């Protein structure tokens, strides 16, 4: 092997359309947990206190699937950076824009009906836009999944889009460095980022009474950009590394049924806040060890017919539910006023309605628009007319 060959990433040029249905199915389950996490105080006690870690699971999964779908073509330049950017913009853009518009509409209705945005459930968080001028600036940025750096909360409209922003940054950075990112370089970069993430986690000790999300930094904190970049790059590259090991059949052979993997994932996300150094250790173990193991097992998982059906529906609702659940919950809050029903039955009702709406929006809004955009933007591009491999959001 000559020097030029050794500089190339040891990633087989795979155009495989293999679909990791077990992983897709768990993404939908994790999206449901995120919704419950945002209602964690709904019943007067904590629910899914570690639901925010689902985002880190999404980041690892994104790295795995993006590397599988595009890594080979980005490495040999058969797909350009702009083709990749366009594919990801088409995949994520319609629902991101819809979510921002839904939030703006609901909060406009609050004002029209004489309400006070400062007291409205999701807007009252410090740093969110509450004036007309701040909305005029923030809404266009929100529709593009971009932060508003002039606000205390840069992702004040439809907060889950913060993870989409950082994921897109990771995706585009990967597209740029893919030809350079040999396995050895990947190992070094991933090691350094994991150390940096560990330092960030250990530097934010939490107590039993402190919101668990503080340990990794939440959207309204000053360190959102640094912490967000550490979270997404460390997790995303871990997923890339796992995919490369899978591609050369170097992953350990571990078998487990889909229902057991899903149960373990839910148990991790529903665990209570431990406090002090135990909490930091739990976060690190989840992100650096537990989630990668779930990915390793999930990409080798065989599903029975009933679990194939469950995983297929779970995968279909995952991205619409994740990016639209806060706008839908705002609608519930607006319709119920200041005193919504706070019962187990109502929480399950909200979850069921949000899942049904997510499936409907995904099928009748998102897919047709993406199909139209793909056909319109690929008119003179032979590569773009090829069937798209599975992407992180699919």
Coordinates of C-alpha atoms in Angstrom, one line a residue:
X1 CA 0.0 0.0 0.0
X2 CA 1.5 3.4 -1.0
X3 CA 1.3 6.6 1.0
X4 CA -1.6 8.0 -1.0
X5 CA -3.7 4.9 -0.4
X6 CA -2.9 4.9 3.3
X7 CA -4.2 8.4 3.7
X8 CA -7.7 7.3 2.7
X9 CA -10.3 6.5 5.3
X10 CA -10.7 2.7 5.7
X11 CA -14.4 2.9 4.9
X12 CA -15.7 0.5 2.3
X13 CA -17.5 2.4 -0.5
X14 CA -20.9 1.2 0.3
X15 CA -24.0 2.3 -1.5
X16 CA -26.0 -0.2 0.5
X17 CA -29.6 0.6 1.1
X18 CA -29.7 -1.6 4.1
X19 CA -32.3 -0.2 6.5
X20 CA -31.6 -0.4 10.2
X21 CA -35.2 -0.7 11.3
X22 CA -34.5 -1.5 14.9
X23 CA -32.5 1.7 15.3
X24 CA -35.2 3.7 13.5
X25 CA -37.8 2.2 15.8
X26 CA -35.9 3.2 18.9
X27 CA -35.6 6.8 17.6
X28 CA -39.4 7.0 17.6
X29 CA -39.6 5.7 21.2
X30 CA -36.9 8.2 22.3
X31 CA -39.0 11.0 20.7
X32 CA -42.0 10.0 22.8
X33 CA -39.8 10.1 25.9
X34 CA -38.7 13.6 25.0
X35 CA -42.3 14.7 24.9
X36 CA -42.9 13.2 28.3
X37 CA -39.7 14.9 29.5
X38 CA -41.2 18.3 28.6
X39 CA -44.2 17.3 30.8
X40 CA -42.0 15.9 33.6
X41 CA -43.6 18.2 36.2
X42 CA -47.1 17.7 34.9
X43 CA -48.2 15.3 37.6
X44 CA -46.4 17.0 40.5
X45 CA -43.4 14.6 40.3
X46 CA -40.5 14.0 38.0
X47 CA -41.0 12.0 34.8
X48 CA -38.3 11.0 32.4
X49 CA -35.8 13.2 34.2
X50 CA -33.0 12.1 31.8
X51 CA -35.2 12.5 28.7
X52 CA -32.8 15.2 27.5
X53 CA -30.2 12.5 26.9
X54 CA -32.3 11.2 24.1
X55 CA -30.7 14.0 22.0
X56 CA -27.3 12.5 22.5
X57 CA -28.7 9.1 21.4
X58 CA -30.0 10.9 18.3
X59 CA -26.6 12.4 17.6
X60 CA -24.8 9.0 17.8
X61 CA -27.5 7.5 15.6
X62 CA -27.2 10.3 13.1
X63 CA -23.4 9.8 12.8
X64 CA -23.9 6.1 12.2
X65 CA -26.6 6.5 9.5
X66 CA -25.1 9.6 7.8
X67 CA -21.8 7.7 7.5
X68 CA -23.5 4.6 6.1
X69 CA -25.6 6.6 3.6
X70 CA -23.1 9.2 2.4
X71 CA -19.7 8.5 3.8
X72 CA -18.3 6.5 0.8
X73 CA -19.7 9.0 -1.8
X74 CA -18.3 12.0 0.2
X75 CA -14.9 10.4 0.5
X76 CA -14.5 9.6 -3.2
X77 CA -16.2 12.9 -4.3
X78 CA -19.0 11.2 -6.2
X79 CA -21.3 13.4 -4.1
X80 CA -20.4 17.1 -3.7
X81 CA -20.7 19.1 -0.6
X82 CA -23.6 21.1 -2.1
X83 CA -25.4 18.0 -3.1
X84 CA -25.2 16.7 0.5
X85 CA -26.2 20.1 1.9
X86 CA -29.3 20.1 -0.4
X87 CA -30.3 16.6 0.6
X88 CA -30.1 17.5 4.3
X89 CA -31.9 20.8 3.8
X90 CA -34.8 19.0 2.0
X91 CA -34.9 16.4 4.7
X92 CA -35.1 18.8 7.7
X93 CA -36.4 22.1 6.3
X94 CA -40.1 21.6 5.8
X95 CA -40.9 20.5 9.4
X96 CA -38.5 23.0 11.0
X97 CA -40.3 25.8 9.2
X98 CA -43.7 24.4 10.1
X99 CA -42.7 24.1 13.8
X100 CA -41.6 27.7 13.9
X101 CA -44.8 29.0 12.2
X102 CA -47.0 26.9 14.6
X103 CA -45.3 28.4 17.6
X104 CA -45.6 31.9 16.2
X105 CA -49.3 31.4 15.4
X106 CA -50.2 30.0 18.9
X107 CA -48.4 32.8 20.7
X108 CA -50.0 35.4 18.4
X109 CA -53.4 34.0 19.4
X110 CA -52.4 34.4 23.0
X111 CA -51.8 38.1 22.5
X112 CA -55.0 38.5 20.3
X113 CA -57.0 37.0 23.1
X114 CA -55.6 39.4 25.7
X115 CA -53.0 37.0 27.1
X116 CA -49.6 37.8 28.4
X117 CA -46.7 36.0 26.6
X118 CA -44.6 36.4 29.7
X119 CA -46.9 34.1 31.6
X120 CA -47.6 31.6 28.8
X121 CA -46.1 28.2 29.7
X122 CA -43.4 27.8 27.1
X123 CA -42.7 31.5 26.6
X124 CA -42.1 32.5 30.1
X125 CA -38.7 31.0 30.2
X126 CA -36.1 33.7 30.6
X127 CA -34.7 35.0 27.3
X128 CA -37.5 34.0 25.0
X129 CA -38.8 36.6 22.5
X130 CA -41.8 38.4 24.0
X131 CA -42.1 41.6 21.9
X132 CA -43.1 42.1 18.3
X133 CA -39.6 43.3 17.3
X134 CA -37.9 40.3 18.8
X135 CA -40.4 38.0 17.0
X136 CA -39.7 39.7 13.7
X137 CA -36.0 39.0 14.1
X138 CA -36.3 35.6 15.6
X139 CA -39.0 33.9 13.5
X140 CA -37.1 34.0 10.2
X141 CA -34.0 32.6 11.9
X142 CA -36.2 29.9 13.6
X143 CA -37.6 28.9 10.2
X144 CA -34.0 28.3 9.1
X145 CA -33.1 26.4 12.3
X146 CA -30.7 29.2 13.2
X147 CA -30.1 30.7 16.6
X148 CA -30.9 34.3 17.5
X149 CA -27.6 35.4 19.3
X150 CA -29.2 38.6 20.6
X151 CA -31.6 36.7 22.9
X152 CA -30.8 35.1 26.3
X153 CA -32.3 31.9 24.8
X154 CA -31.0 31.7 21.3
X155 CA -33.5 29.0 20.3
X156 CA -36.5 30.6 22.0
X157 CA -39.0 29.7 19.3
X158 CA -39.5 25.9 19.2
X159 CA -36.6 25.0 21.4
X160 CA -36.0 21.4 20.0
X161 CA -34.6 22.9 16.9
X162 CA -31.4 23.7 18.8
X163 CA -30.3 20.0 18.3
X164 CA -31.2 20.3 14.6
X165 CA -28.9 23.3 14.3
X166 CA -26.0 21.5 15.9
X167 CA -26.7 18.3 14.0
X168 CA -26.6 20.2 10.8
X169 CA -23.3 21.8 11.8
X170 CA -21.9 18.3 12.4
X171 CA -23.3 16.9 9.2
X172 CA -21.8 19.7 7.1
X173 CA -18.4 19.5 8.9
X174 CA -18.4 15.8 8.3
X175 CA -19.1 16.4 4.6
X176 CA -16.1 18.8 4.4
X177 CA -13.6 16.6 6.2
X178 CA -14.7 13.1 5.0
X179 CA -11.9 12.7 2.5
X180 CA -9.4 13.6 5.2
X181 CA -10.9 11.6 8.0
X182 CA -8.9 8.4 8.1
X183 CA -9.7 5.9 10.8
X184 CA -6.6 6.9 12.7
X185 CA -7.5 10.6 12.6
X186 CA -11.1 9.7 13.6
X187 CA -9.8 7.8 16.6
X188 CA -7.6 10.8 17.7
X189 CA -10.3 13.4 17.2
X190 CA -13.0 11.3 18.9
X191 CA -10.7 10.6 21.9
X192 CA -10.0 14.4 22.4
X193 CA -13.7 15.3 22.0
X194 CA -14.7 12.6 24.5
X195 CA -12.2 13.9 27.0
X196 CA -13.6 17.5 26.4
X197 CA -17.2 16.3 26.9
X198 CA -16.2 14.5 30.1
X199 CA -14.6 17.6 31.5
X200 CA -17.7 19.6 30.6
X201 CA -19.9 17.2 32.4
X202 CA -17.7 16.8 35.5
X203 CA -17.4 20.7 35.7
X204 CA -21.2 20.9 36.1
X205 CA -22.1 19.0 39.3
X206 CA -25.8 18.9 40.1
X207 CA -27.8 18.4 43.3
X208 CA -30.9 16.4 43.8
X209 CA -32.9 19.6 43.5
X210 CA -31.2 20.9 40.4
X211 CA -32.7 20.3 36.9
X212 CA -30.8 17.4 35.5
X213 CA -30.3 19.1 32.1
X214 CA -27.8 21.5 33.7
X215 CA -25.2 18.8 33.7
X216 CA -24.9 19.0 29.9
X217 CA -26.0 22.5 29.4
X218 CA -29.5 23.5 28.2
X219 CA -30.6 26.0 25.5
X220 CA -30.8 29.0 27.8
X221 CA -27.4 28.7 29.4
X222 CA -24.4 30.8 28.5
X223 CA -22.3 27.8 27.4
X224 CA -24.9 26.5 24.9
X225 CA -22.7 26.8 21.9
X226 CA -19.6 25.2 23.4
X227 CA -21.5 22.5 25.2
X228 CA -23.8 21.9 22.1
X229 CA -20.8 21.5 19.8
X230 CA -19.1 19.1 22.2
X231 CA -22.2 17.0 22.6
X232 CA -22.9 16.8 18.9
X233 CA -19.4 16.3 17.6
X234 CA -18.4 13.7 20.2
X235 CA -21.6 11.7 19.8
X236 CA -21.8 12.1 16.0
X237 CA -18.2 10.9 15.5
X238 CA -18.9 8.0 17.8
X239 CA -21.6 7.0 15.5
X240 CA -19.3 7.4 12.5
X241 CA -16.7 5.2 14.2
X242 CA -19.4 2.5 14.9
X243 CA -20.5 2.5 11.3
X244 CA -17.0 2.1 10.0
X245 CA -16.5 -0.9 12.4
X246 CA -19.8 -2.3 11.2
X247 CA -18.8 -1.9 7.6
X248 CA -15.7 -4.1 8.0
X249 CA -17.5 -6.5 10.3
X250 CA -15.4 -5.6 13.4
X251 CA -18.3 -4.9 15.8
X252 CA -18.7 -7.5 18.6
X253 CA -21.5 -10.0 17.8
X254 CA -24.1 -9.2 20.4
X255 CA -27.7 -10.2 19.9
X256 CA -30.8 -9.0 21.8
X257 CA -34.5 -8.7 21.0
X258 CA -35.9 -5.3 20.0
X259 CA -38.2 -5.1 23.0
X260 CA -35.2 -5.5 25.4
X261 CA -33.2 -2.8 23.7
X262 CA -36.2 -0.5 23.7
X263 CA -36.8 -1.2 27.4
X264 CA -33.2 -0.5 28.3
X265 CA -33.3 2.8 26.4
X266 CA -36.5 3.9 28.1
X267 CA -35.1 2.9 31.5
X268 CA -32.0 5.0 31.0
X269 CA -34.1 8.0 30.0
X270 CA -36.6 7.6 32.9
X271 CA -34.0 7.2 35.6
X272 CA -34.3 9.8 38.4
X273 CA -31.7 12.5 39.1
X274 CA -29.0 11.1 41.3
X275 CA -27.3 14.3 42.3
X276 CA -23.6 15.3 42.9
X277 CA -20.9 13.3 41.1
X278 CA -23.2 10.3 40.7
X279 CA -25.3 12.3 38.2
X280 CA -22.3 13.3 36.2
X281 CA -21.0 9.7 36.1
X282 CA -24.5 8.5 35.0
X283 CA -24.6 11.0 32.1
X284 CA -21.1 10.0 31.0
X285 CA -21.8 6.3 31.2
X286 CA -25.1 6.7 29.2
X287 CA -23.5 8.8 26.4
X288 CA -20.1 7.2 26.1
X289 CA -20.9 3.5 26.9
X290 CA -24.6 2.6 27.1
X291 CA -25.9 4.4 23.9
X292 CA -23.1 3.1 21.7
X293 CA -23.8 -0.4 23.0
X294 CA -27.4 0.0 22.1
X295 CA -26.4 1.1 18.6
X296 CA -24.0 -1.9 18.3
X297 CA -26.8 -4.3 19.2
X298 CA -29.5 -2.5 17.3
X299 CA -27.7 -2.5 13.9
X300 CA -27.5 -6.3 14.2
X301 CA -31.0 -6.8 15.5
X302 CA -33.5 -9.0 13.7
X303 CA -37.2 -8.2 14.2
X304 CA -40.2 -10.4 14.3
X305 CA -43.2 -9.4 12.1
X306 CA -45.0 -7.6 15.0
X307 CA -41.9 -5.7 16.0
X308 CA -41.2 -4.8 12.4
X309 CA -44.7 -3.2 12.3
X310 CA -44.1 -1.4 15.6
X311 CA -40.6 -0.2 14.5
X312 CA -41.9 1.0 11.1
X313 CA -44.6 3.2 12.7
X314 CA -42.3 4.4 15.4
X315 CA -39.7 5.4 12.8
X316 CA -42.4 7.3 10.7
X317 CA -43.5 9.5 13.7
X318 CA -40.0 10.1 15.1
X319 CA -38.8 13.3 13.4
X320 CA -42.3 14.9 13.1
X321 CA -43.0 14.2 16.7
X322 CA -39.6 15.5 17.9
X323 CA -39.6 18.8 16.1
X324 CA -43.4 19.5 16.4
X325 CA -44.2 18.2 19.9
X326 CA -43.6 21.6 21.7
X327 CA -45.8 23.5 19.2
X328 CA -48.5 20.9 19.7
X329 CA -48.1 21.1 23.5
X330 CA -48.4 24.9 23.2
X331 CA -51.7 24.4 21.4
X332 CA -52.9 22.2 24.3
X333 CA -51.8 24.8 26.8
X334 CA -53.6 27.6 24.9
X335 CA -56.8 25.7 24.6
X336 CA -56.8 24.8 28.3
X337 CA -55.8 28.2 29.6
X338 CA -53.8 28.6 32.9
X339 CA -55.2 25.4 34.5
X340 CA -54.9 22.4 32.2
X341 CA -55.9 19.0 33.4
X342 CA -52.9 17.4 35.1
X343 CA -53.7 13.7 35.2
X344 CA -52.2 10.5 33.9
X345 CA -55.1 10.1 31.5
X346 CA -54.6 13.6 30.1
X347 CA -50.9 13.1 29.7
X348 CA -51.4 9.9 27.8
X349 CA -54.1 11.6 25.7
X350 CA -51.7 14.4 24.8
X351 CA -49.1 11.8 23.8
X352 CA -51.5 9.8 21.7
X353 CA -52.9 12.9 19.9
X354 CA -49.4 14.2 19.3
X355 CA -48.3 10.9 17.8
X356 CA -51.3 10.7 15.6
X357 CA -50.8 14.3 14.4
X358 CA -47.1 13.6 13.8
X359 CA -47.9 10.6 11.6
X360 CA -50.5 12.6 9.6
X361 CA -48.2 15.6 9.1
X362 CA -45.3 13.4 8.1
X363 CA -47.4 11.5 5.5
X364 CA -49.5 14.3 4.1
X365 CA -47.3 17.4 4.5
X366 CA -43.7 16.5 4.9
X367 CA -43.3 13.7 2.4
X368 CA -45.2 15.5 -0.5
X369 CA -43.2 18.7 0.0
X370 CA -39.9 16.8 0.2
X371 CA -40.8 14.9 -3.0
X372 CA -41.7 18.1 -4.8
X373 CA -38.5 19.8 -3.7
X374 CA -36.3 16.9 -4.7
X375 CA -37.8 16.7 -8.1
X376 CA -37.6 20.5 -8.6
X377 CA -34.0 20.8 -7.3
X378 CA -32.6 17.8 -9.1
X379 CA -33.6 18.7 -12.7
X380 CA -30.1 19.1 -14.0
X381 CA -28.3 16.8 -11.5
X382 CA -28.1 13.2 -12.4
X383 CA -26.7 12.2 -9.0
X384 CA -29.6 13.9 -7.1
X385 CA -32.1 11.9 -9.2
X386 CA -30.7 8.6 -7.7
X387 CA -32.8 7.1 -4.9
X388 CA -31.6 8.6 -1.7
X389 CA -30.1 6.3 1.0
X390 CA -31.7 6.3 4.4
X391 CA -30.9 9.5 6.3
X392 CA -30.8 10.2 10.0
X393 CA -34.3 11.6 9.9
X394 CA -35.9 9.0 7.7

